[in-house]
CSV table of C-alpha atoms in Angstrom, one decimal:
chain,number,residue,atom,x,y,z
A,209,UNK,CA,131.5,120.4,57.5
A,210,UNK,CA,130.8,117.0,56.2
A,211,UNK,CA,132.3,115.6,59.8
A,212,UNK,CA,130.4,117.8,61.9
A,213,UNK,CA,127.2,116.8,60.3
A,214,UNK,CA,127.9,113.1,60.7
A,215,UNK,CA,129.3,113.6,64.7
A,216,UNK,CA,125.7,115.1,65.8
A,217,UNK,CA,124.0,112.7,63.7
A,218,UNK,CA,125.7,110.1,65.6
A,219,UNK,CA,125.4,111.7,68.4
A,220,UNK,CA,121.1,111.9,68.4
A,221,UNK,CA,121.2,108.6,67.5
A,222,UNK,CA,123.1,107.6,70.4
A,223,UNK,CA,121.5,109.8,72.9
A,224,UNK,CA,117.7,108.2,71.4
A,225,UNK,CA,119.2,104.7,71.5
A,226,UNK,CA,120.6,105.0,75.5
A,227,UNK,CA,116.6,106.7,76.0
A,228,UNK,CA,114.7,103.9,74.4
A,229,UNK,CA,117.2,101.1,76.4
A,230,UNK,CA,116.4,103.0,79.6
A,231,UNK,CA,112.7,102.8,78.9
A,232,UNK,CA,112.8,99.5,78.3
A,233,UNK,CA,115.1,98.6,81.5
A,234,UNK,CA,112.8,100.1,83.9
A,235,UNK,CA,109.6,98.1,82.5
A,236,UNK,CA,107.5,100.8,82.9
A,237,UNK,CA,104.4,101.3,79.8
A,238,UNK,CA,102.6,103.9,78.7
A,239,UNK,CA,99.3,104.3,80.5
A,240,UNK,CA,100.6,102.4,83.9
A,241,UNK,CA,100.6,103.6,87.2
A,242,UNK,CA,101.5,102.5,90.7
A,243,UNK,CA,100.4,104.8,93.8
A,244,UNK,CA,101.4,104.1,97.2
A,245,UNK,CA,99.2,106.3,99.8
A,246,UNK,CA,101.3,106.7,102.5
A,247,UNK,CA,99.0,108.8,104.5
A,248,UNK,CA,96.7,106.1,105.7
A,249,UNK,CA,96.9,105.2,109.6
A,250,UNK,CA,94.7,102.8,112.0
A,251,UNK,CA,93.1,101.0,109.2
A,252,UNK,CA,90.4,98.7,111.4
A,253,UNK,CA,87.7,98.2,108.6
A,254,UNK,CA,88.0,98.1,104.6
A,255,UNK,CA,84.7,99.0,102.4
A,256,UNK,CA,84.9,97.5,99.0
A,257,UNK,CA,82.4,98.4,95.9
A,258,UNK,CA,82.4,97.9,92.5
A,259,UNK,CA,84.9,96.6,90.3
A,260,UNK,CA,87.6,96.4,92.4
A,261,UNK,CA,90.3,93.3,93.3
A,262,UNK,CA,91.7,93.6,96.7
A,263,UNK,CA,94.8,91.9,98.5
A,264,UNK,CA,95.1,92.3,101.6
A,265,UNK,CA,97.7,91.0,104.4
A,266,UNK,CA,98.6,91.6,107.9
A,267,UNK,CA,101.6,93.6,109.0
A,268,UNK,CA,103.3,96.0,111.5
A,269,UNK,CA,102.5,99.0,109.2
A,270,UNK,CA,99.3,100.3,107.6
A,271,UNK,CA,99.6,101.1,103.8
A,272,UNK,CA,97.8,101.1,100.5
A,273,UNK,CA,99.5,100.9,97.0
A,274,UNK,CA,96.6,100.7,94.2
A,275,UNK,CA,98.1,99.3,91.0
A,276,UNK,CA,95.9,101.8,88.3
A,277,UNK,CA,95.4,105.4,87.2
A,278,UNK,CA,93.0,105.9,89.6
A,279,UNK,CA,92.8,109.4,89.4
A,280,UNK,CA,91.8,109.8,85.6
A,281,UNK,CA,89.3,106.6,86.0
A,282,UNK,CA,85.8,106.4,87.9
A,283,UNK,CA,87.9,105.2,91.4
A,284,UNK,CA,88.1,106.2,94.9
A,285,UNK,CA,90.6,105.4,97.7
A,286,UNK,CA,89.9,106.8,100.8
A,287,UNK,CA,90.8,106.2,104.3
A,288,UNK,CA,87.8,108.2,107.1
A,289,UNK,CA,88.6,107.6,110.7
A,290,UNK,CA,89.9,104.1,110.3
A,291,UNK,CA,87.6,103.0,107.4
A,292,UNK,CA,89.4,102.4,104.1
A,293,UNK,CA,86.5,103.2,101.4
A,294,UNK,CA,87.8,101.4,97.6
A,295,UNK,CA,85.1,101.8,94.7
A,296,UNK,CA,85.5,101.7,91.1
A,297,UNK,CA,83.0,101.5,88.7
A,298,UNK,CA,85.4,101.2,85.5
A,299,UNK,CA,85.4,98.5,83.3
A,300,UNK,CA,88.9,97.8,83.6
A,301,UNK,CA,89.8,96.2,87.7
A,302,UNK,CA,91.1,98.8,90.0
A,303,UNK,CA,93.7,96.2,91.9
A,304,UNK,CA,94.8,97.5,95.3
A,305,UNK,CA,96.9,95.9,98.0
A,306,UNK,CA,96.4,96.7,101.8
A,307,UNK,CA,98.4,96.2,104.7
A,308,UNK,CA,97.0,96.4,108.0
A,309,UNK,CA,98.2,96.1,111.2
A,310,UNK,CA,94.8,96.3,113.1
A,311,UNK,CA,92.1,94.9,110.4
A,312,UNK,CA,89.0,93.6,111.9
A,313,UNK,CA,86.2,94.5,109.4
A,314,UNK,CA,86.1,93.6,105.8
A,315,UNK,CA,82.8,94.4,103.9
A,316,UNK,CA,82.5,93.4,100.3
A,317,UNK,CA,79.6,94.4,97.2
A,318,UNK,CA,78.9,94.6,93.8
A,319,UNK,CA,81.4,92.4,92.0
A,320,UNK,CA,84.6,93.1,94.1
A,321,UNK,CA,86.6,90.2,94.9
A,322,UNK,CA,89.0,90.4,98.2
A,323,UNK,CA,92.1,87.5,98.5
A,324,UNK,CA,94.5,88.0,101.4
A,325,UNK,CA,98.1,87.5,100.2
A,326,UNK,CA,99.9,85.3,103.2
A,327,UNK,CA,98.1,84.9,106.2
A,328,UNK,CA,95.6,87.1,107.5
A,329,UNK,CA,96.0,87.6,111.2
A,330,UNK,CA,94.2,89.4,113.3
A,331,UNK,CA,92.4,89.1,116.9
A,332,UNK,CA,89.0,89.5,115.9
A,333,UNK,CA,88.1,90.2,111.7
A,334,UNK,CA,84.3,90.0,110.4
A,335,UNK,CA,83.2,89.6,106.7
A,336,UNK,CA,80.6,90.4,105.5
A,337,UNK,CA,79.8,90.2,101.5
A,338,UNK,CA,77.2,90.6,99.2
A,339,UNK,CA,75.4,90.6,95.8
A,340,UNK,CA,78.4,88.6,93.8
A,341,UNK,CA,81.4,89.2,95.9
A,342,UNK,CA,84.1,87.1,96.3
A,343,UNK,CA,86.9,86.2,98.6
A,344,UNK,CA,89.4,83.7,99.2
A,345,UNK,CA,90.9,84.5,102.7
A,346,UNK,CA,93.3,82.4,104.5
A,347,UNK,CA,93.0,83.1,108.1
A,348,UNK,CA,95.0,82.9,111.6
A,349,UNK,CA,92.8,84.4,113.9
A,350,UNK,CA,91.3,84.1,117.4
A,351,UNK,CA,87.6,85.2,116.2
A,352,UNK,CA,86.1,85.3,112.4
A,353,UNK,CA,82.9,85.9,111.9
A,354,UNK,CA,82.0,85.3,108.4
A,355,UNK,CA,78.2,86.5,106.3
A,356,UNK,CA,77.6,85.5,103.0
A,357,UNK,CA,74.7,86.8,101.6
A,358,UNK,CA,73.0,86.7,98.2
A,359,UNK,CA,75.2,85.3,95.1
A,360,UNK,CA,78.3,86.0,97.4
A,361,UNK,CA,81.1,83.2,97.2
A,362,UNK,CA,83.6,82.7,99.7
A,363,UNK,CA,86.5,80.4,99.9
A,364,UNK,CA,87.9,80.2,103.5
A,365,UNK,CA,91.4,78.4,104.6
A,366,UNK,CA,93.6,78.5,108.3
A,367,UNK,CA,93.4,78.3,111.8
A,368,UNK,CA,90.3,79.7,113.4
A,369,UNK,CA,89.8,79.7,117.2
A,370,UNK,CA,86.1,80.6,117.2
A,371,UNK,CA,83.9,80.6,114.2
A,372,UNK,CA,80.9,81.7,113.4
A,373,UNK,CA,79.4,81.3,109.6
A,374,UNK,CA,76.8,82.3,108.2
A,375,UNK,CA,75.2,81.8,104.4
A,376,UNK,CA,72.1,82.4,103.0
A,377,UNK,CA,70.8,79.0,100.4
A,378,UNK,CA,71.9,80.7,97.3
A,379,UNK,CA,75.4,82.0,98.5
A,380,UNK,CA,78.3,79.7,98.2
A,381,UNK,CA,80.7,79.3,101.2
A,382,UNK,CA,83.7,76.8,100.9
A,383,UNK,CA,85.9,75.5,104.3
A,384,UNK,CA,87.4,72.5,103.4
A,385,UNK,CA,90.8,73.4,104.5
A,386,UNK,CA,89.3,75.5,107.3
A,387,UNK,CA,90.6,74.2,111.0
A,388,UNK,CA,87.7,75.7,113.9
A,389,UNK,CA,88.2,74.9,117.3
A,390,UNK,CA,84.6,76.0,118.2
A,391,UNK,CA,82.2,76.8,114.9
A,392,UNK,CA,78.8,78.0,114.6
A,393,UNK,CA,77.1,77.3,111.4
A,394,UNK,CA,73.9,78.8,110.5
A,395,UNK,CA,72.1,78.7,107.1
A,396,UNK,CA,69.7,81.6,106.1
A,397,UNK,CA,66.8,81.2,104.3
A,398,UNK,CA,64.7,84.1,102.8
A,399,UNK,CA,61.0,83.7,103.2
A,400,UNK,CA,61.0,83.8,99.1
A,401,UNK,CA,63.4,81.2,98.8
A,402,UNK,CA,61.0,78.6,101.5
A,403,UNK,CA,57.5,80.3,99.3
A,404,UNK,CA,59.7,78.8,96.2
A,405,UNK,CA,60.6,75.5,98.0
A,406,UNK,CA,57.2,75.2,98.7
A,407,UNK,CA,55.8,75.0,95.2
């Protein structure tokens, strides 16, 4: 009797330890959660609100793998005719990496920041972002068109065939390591901002 007690005793605690190594060996935690939406096609243009981190690169297939819960927080991931719609209004960053094979539109708000991860290529790709957006894109494209409006801060890198940039005096737009064959540069100013420049 006394051996059969001490064989299943050894036994649970062999069975626990193998289930607490396999936890550990996978890396995966309690409360973490990768989703890869595989039913996303012909992304062209990406909509991004709200607390949200975007990567983004260029590839030969469209996908979307968004690195929370999304489900049980305030987030939505949604892909409408081509237009990839990201929001999240949690306190905690929704972090999402895209993949697009046909991007041309990228359109930032709130406090969403957007950084492409390798280059971004692409024929034609417009940015637009606002309030206190941010981006850090490194480009390899024919055509960017690039709109920074209000508190907006963008960092922009790579090879640019024709340019056009445009910033409003309080937004912050970086090009240093920015190579334009043909650039347009224009700088907005709000009739507010010249009233206040004025005084």
């Amino acid at each position: 009797m006394k051996t059969t007690i001490l064989t299943i005793a050894l036994l649970t605690a062999t069975i626990l330890g193998f289930n607490q190594s396999a936890k550990a060996a996978t890396g995966k935690t309690e409360g973490a959660a990768t989703t890869t939406l595989t039913n996303v096609s012909n992304i062209s243009e990406i909509e991004i609100r709200g607390n949200v981190e975007l990567y983004v690169s260029a590839g030969t297939a469209d996908q979307v793998k968004v690195y929370n819960n999304y489900y049980s927080n305030n987030a939505l991931v949604q892909d409408d005719k081509g237009v990839l719609r990201i929001a999240s209004y949690s306190t905690q960053k929704l972090t999402v990496w895209v993949t697009a094979n046909q991007l041309a539109k990228l359109s930032v708000y709130d406090n969403a920041t957007v950084k492409s991860f390798g280059k971004l290529s692409a024929i034609n790709l417009d940015v637009e972002l606002y309030n206190n957006a941010s981006a850090q894109l490194n480009m390899d494209t024919f055509s960017a068109n690039v709109k920074v409006n209000d508190n907006a801060k963008a960092n922009l890198t790579g090879d640019v065939n024709e340019g056009s940039l445009k910033a409003n005096i309080t937004a912050n737009l970086t090009t240093k390591d920015l190579k334009v064959s043909h650039l347009a540069k224009t700088a907005e100013v709000k009739s507010e901002d010249v009233e206040l420049a004025l005084l």
